[in-house]
Short mmCIF file of C-alpha atoms in Angstrom, two decimals:
data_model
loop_
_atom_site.label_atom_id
_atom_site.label_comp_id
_atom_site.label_asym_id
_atom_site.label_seq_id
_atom_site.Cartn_x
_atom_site.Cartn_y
_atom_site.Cartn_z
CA UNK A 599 50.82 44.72 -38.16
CA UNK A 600 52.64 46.18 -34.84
CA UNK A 601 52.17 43.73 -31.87
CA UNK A 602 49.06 44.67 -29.31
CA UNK A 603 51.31 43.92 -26.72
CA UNK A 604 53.86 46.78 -25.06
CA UNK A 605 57.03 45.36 -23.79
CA UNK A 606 58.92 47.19 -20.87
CA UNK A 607 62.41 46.02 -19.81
CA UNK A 608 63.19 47.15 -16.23
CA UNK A 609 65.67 46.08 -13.18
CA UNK A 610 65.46 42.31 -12.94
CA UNK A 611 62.02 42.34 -14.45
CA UNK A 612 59.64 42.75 -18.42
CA UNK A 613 56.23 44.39 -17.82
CA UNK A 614 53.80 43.16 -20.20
CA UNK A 615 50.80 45.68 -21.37
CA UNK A 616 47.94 44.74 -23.80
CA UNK A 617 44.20 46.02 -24.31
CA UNK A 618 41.33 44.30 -25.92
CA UNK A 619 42.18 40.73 -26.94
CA UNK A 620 45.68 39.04 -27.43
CA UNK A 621 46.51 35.86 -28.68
CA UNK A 622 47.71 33.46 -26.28
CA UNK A 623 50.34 32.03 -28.84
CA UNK A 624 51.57 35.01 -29.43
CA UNK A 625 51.61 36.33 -25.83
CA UNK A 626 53.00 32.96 -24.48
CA UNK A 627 56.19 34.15 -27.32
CA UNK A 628 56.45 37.61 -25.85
CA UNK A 629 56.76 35.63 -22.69
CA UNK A 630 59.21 33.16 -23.62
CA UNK A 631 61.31 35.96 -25.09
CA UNK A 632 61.10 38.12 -22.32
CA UNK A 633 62.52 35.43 -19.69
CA UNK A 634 65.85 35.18 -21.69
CA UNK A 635 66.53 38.94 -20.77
CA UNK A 636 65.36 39.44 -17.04
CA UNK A 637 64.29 36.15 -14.30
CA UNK A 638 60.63 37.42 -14.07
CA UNK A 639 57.90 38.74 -16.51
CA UNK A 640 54.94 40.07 -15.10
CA UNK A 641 51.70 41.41 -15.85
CA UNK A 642 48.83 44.13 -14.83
CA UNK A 643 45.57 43.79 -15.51
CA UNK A 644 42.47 45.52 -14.59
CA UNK A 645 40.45 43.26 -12.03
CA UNK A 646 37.19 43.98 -13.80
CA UNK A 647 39.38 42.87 -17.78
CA UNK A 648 38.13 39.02 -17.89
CA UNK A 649 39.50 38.47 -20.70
CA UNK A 650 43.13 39.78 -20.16
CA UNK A 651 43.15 37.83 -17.05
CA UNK A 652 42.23 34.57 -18.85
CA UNK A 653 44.87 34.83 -21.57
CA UNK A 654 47.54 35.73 -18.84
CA UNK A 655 46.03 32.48 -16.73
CA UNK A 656 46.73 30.55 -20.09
CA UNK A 657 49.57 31.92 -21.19
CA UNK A 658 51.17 30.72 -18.30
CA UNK A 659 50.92 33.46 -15.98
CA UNK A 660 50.68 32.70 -11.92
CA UNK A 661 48.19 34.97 -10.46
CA UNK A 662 50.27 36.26 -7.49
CA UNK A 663 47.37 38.93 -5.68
CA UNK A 664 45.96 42.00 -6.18
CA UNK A 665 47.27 45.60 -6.09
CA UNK A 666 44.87 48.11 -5.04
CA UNK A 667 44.96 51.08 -6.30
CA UNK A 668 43.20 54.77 -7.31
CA UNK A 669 42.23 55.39 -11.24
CA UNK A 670 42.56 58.78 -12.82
CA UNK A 671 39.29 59.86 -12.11
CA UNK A 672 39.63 58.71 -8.42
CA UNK A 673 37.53 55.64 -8.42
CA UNK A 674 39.19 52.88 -7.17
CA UNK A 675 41.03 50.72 -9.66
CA UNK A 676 42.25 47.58 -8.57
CA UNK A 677 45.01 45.23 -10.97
CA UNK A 678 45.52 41.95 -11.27
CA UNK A 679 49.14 40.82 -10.40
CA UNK A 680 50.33 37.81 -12.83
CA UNK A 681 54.05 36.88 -13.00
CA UNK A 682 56.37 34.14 -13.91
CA UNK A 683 59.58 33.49 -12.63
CA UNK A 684 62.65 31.70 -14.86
CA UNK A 685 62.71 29.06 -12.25
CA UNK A 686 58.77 28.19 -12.52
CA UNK A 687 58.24 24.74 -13.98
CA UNK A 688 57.20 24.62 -17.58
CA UNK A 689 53.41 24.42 -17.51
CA UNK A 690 52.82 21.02 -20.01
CA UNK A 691 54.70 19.69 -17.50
CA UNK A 692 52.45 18.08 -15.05
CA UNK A 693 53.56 20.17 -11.77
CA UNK A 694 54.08 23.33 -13.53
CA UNK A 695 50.15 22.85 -14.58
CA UNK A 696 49.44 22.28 -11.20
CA UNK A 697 50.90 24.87 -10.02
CA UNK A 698 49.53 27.68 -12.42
CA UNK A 699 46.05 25.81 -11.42
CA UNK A 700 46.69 26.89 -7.96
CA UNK A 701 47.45 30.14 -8.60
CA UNK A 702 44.06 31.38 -9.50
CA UNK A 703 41.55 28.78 -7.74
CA UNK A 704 39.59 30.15 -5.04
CA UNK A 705 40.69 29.52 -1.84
CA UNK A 706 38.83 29.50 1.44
CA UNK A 707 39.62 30.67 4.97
CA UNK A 708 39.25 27.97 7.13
CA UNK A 709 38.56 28.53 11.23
CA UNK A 710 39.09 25.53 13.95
CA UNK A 711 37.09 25.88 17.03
CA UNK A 712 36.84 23.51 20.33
CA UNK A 713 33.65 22.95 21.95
CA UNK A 714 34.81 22.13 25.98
CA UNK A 715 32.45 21.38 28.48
CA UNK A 716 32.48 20.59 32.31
CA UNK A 717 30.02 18.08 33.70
CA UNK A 718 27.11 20.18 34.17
CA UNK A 719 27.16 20.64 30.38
CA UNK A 720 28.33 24.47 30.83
CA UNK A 721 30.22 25.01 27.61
CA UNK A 722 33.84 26.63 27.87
CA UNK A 723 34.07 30.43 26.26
CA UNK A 724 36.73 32.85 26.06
CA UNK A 725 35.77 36.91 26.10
CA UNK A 726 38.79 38.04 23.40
CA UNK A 727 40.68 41.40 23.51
CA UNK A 728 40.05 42.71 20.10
CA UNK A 729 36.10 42.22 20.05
CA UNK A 730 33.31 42.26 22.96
CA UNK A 731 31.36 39.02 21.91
CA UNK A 732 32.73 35.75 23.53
CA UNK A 733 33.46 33.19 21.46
CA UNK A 734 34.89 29.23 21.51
CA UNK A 735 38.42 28.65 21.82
CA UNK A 736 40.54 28.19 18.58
CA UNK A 737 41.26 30.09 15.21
CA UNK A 738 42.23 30.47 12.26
CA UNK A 739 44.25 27.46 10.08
CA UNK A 740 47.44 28.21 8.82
CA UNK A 741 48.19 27.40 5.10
CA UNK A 742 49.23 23.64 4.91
CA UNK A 743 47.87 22.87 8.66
CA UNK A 744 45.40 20.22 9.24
CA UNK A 745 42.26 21.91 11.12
CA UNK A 746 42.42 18.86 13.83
CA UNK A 747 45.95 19.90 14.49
CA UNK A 748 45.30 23.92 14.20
CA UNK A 749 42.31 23.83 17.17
CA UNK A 750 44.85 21.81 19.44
CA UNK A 751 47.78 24.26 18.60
CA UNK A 752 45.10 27.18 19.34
CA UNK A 753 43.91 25.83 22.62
CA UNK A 754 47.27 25.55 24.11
CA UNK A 755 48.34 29.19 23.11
CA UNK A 756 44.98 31.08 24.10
CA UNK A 757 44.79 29.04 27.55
CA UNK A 758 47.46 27.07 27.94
CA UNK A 759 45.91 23.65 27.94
CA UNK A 760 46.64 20.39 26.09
CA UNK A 761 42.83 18.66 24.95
CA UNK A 762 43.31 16.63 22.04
CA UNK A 763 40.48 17.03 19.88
CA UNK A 764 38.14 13.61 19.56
CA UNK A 765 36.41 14.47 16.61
CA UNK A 766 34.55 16.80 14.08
CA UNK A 767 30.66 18.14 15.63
CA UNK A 768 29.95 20.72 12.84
CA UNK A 769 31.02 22.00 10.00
CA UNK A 770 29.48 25.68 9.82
CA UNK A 771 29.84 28.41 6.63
CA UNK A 772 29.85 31.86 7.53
CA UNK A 773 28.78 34.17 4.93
CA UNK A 774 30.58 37.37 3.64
CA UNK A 775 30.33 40.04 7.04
CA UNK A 776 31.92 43.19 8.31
CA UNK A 777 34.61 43.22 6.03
CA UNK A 778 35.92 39.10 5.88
CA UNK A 779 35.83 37.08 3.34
CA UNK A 780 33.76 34.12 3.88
CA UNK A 781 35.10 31.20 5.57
CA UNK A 782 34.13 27.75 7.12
CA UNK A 783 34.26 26.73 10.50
CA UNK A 784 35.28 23.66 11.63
CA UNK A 785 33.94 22.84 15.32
CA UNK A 786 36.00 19.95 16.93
CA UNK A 787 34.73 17.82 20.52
CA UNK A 788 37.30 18.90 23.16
CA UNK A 789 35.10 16.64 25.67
CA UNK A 790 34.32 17.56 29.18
CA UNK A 791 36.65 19.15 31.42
CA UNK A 792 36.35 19.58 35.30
CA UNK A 793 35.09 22.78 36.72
CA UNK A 794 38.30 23.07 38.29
CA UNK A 795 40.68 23.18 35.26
CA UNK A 796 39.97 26.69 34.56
CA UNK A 797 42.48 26.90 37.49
CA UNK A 798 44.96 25.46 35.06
CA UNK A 799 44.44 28.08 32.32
CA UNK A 800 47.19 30.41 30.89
CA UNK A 801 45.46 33.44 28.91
CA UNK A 802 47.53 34.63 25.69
CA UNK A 803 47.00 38.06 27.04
CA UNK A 804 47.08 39.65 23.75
CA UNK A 805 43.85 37.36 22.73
CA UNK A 806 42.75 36.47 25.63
CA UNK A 807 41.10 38.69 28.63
CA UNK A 808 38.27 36.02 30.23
CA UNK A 809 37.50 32.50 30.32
CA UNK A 810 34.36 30.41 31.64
CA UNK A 811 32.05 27.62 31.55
CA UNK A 812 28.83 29.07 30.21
CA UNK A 813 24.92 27.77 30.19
CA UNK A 814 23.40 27.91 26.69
CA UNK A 815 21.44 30.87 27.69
CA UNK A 816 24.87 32.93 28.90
CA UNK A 817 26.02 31.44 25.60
CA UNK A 818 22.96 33.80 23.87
CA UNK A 819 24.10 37.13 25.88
CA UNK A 820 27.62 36.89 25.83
CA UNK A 821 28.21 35.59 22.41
CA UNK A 822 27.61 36.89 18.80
CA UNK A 823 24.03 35.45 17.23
CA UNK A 824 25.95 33.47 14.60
CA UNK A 825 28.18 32.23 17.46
CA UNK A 826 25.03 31.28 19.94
CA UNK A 827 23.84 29.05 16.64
CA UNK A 828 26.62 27.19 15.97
CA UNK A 829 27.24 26.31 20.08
CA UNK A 830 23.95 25.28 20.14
CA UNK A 831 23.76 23.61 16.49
CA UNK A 832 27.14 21.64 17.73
CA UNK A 833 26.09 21.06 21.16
CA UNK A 834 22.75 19.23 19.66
CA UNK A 835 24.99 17.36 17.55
CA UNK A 836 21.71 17.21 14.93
CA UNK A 837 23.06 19.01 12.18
CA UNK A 838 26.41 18.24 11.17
CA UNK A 839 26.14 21.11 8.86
CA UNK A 840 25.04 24.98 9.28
CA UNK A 841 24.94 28.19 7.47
CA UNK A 842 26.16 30.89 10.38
CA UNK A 843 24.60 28.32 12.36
CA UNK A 844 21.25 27.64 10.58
#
C-alpha cells in the first residue's frame, strides 16, 4: 500500500505532504529519513486540518508560524508552518521535549505601564504619535524581558527619565480589539514625581508628541475608556485585577 505521505526533495530542504490521517510512526520515519538528505524537513498544513497539525506536533515537528495565503477559489487559506532542523535536540530527550512544547503553546503579549503622579495626585500621561487617545507611559515586553525591567527601560526612552518601578498596582486583560491579539497589562507604581520634573523630560519624538500630569476626570477625555478604567482601577488600588479595566 503506497505511503499517504508525498515526499519533495528541494535546495537544503524535504517538504512533507499528507491528507486525511497519517501515522505518527510512520511519519516520524519519513522524517528521520528525510534529515539524512537535506538539514531541515518541513511541513504545510491547512490551519483549519487539526489533525495534521497534531501528528506533525507529535511527530516532532516545531510549529514555526503561519503563512497566509489565498486558496484557489480566493478565500483566504492560511498554512501551518512546522519544521525541524538536523541540529534540533532529539525530542525524548528532555530539552528537545521542551522545546517542541514551546513551539505550539499559546503565548501572550504582555504590556508594562507606569502609573506617575505629582503631589496633587494628577497622574502623568503621554498623548502618542501614532494614535489620538493618551495613554500611561511604558509598552510592550520584549521576549525574555522581565515586565519590572521593560516599564523602566520604556520610561527612560519615551521621556527620558530614570523611576524605578516600586511595585505591581494591577494586573489588567485586554480582550481581542481593532485588530490585536489579546494581551495583559501589567501596571507598575512609578510613585510621585514633582510638578516640576516634566521640565526634565526628553520625548522619543517618534512615540512621543505631549506629556502631563492629568486629574482623573482629564484622564476620562483624553484617554481611551479601557485606559480611563484601568488609571482609575490602579489608582484605587482596590482591585488588583481587571478585565479592560472592569
Amino acid at each position: 500500500m503506497p505511503s499517504p505521505i508525498t515526499v519533495t526533495p528541494g535546495d537544503g530542504v524535504v517538504r512533507l505532504a499528507w491528507t486525511g490521517e497519517v501515522s505518527t510512526d510512520e511519519l516520524r520515519r519519513e522524517i528521520a529519513e528525510a534529515m539524512t538528505e537535506q538539514p531541515r524537513v518541513e511541513a504545510l498544513v491547512d490551519a483549519d486540518d487539526a489533525t495534521a497539525q497534531r501528528a506533525a506536533t507529535w511527530a516532532g515537528l516545531h510549529r514555526e508560524g503561519v503563512r497566509r495565503g489565498v486558496g484557489p477559489d480566493g478565500e483566504p487559506r492560511d498554512q501551518i508552518v512546522f519544521a525541524r532542523l538536523v541540529t534540533d535536540e532529539p525530542v525524548h530527550e528532555p530539552g528537545g521535549f521542551r522545546s517542541l512544547l514551546n513551539s505550539f503553546l499559546p503565548r501572550k503579549r504582555a504590556i508594562s505601564q507606569m502609573l506617575v503622579r505629582d503631589p496633587d495626585g494628577r497622574v502623568l500621561l503621554c498623548r502618542l504619535t501614532y494614535k489620538r487617545d493618551w495613554d500611561l507611559p511604558g509598552g510592550v515586553v520584549e521576549v525574555g524581558e522581565s515586565p519590572q525591567v521593560a516599564v523602566q527601560r520604556e520610561v527612560e526612552e519615551e521621556l527620558g527619565l530614570t523611576i524605578e518601578p516600586r511595585g505591581l498596582l494591577l494586573t489588567d486583560w485586554l480582550p481581542p480589539w481593532g485588530g490585536w491579539d489579546d494581551a495583559v497589562c501589567l501596571v507598575f507604581d512609578g510613585g510621585t514625581l514633582p510638578t516640576a520634573a516634566l521640565a526634565d523630560v526628553v520625548m522619543q519624538e517618534r512615540e512621543i508628541r505631549d506629556v502631563r500630569f492629568c486629574t482623573l476626570e482629564e484622564v476620562d477625555e483624553l484617554a481611551a475608556d479601557f485606559t480611563a478604567r484601568r488609571v482609575r482601577a490602579a489608582v484605587g488600588g482596590h482591585e488588583p485585577y481587571t478585565e479592560s479595566g472592569r
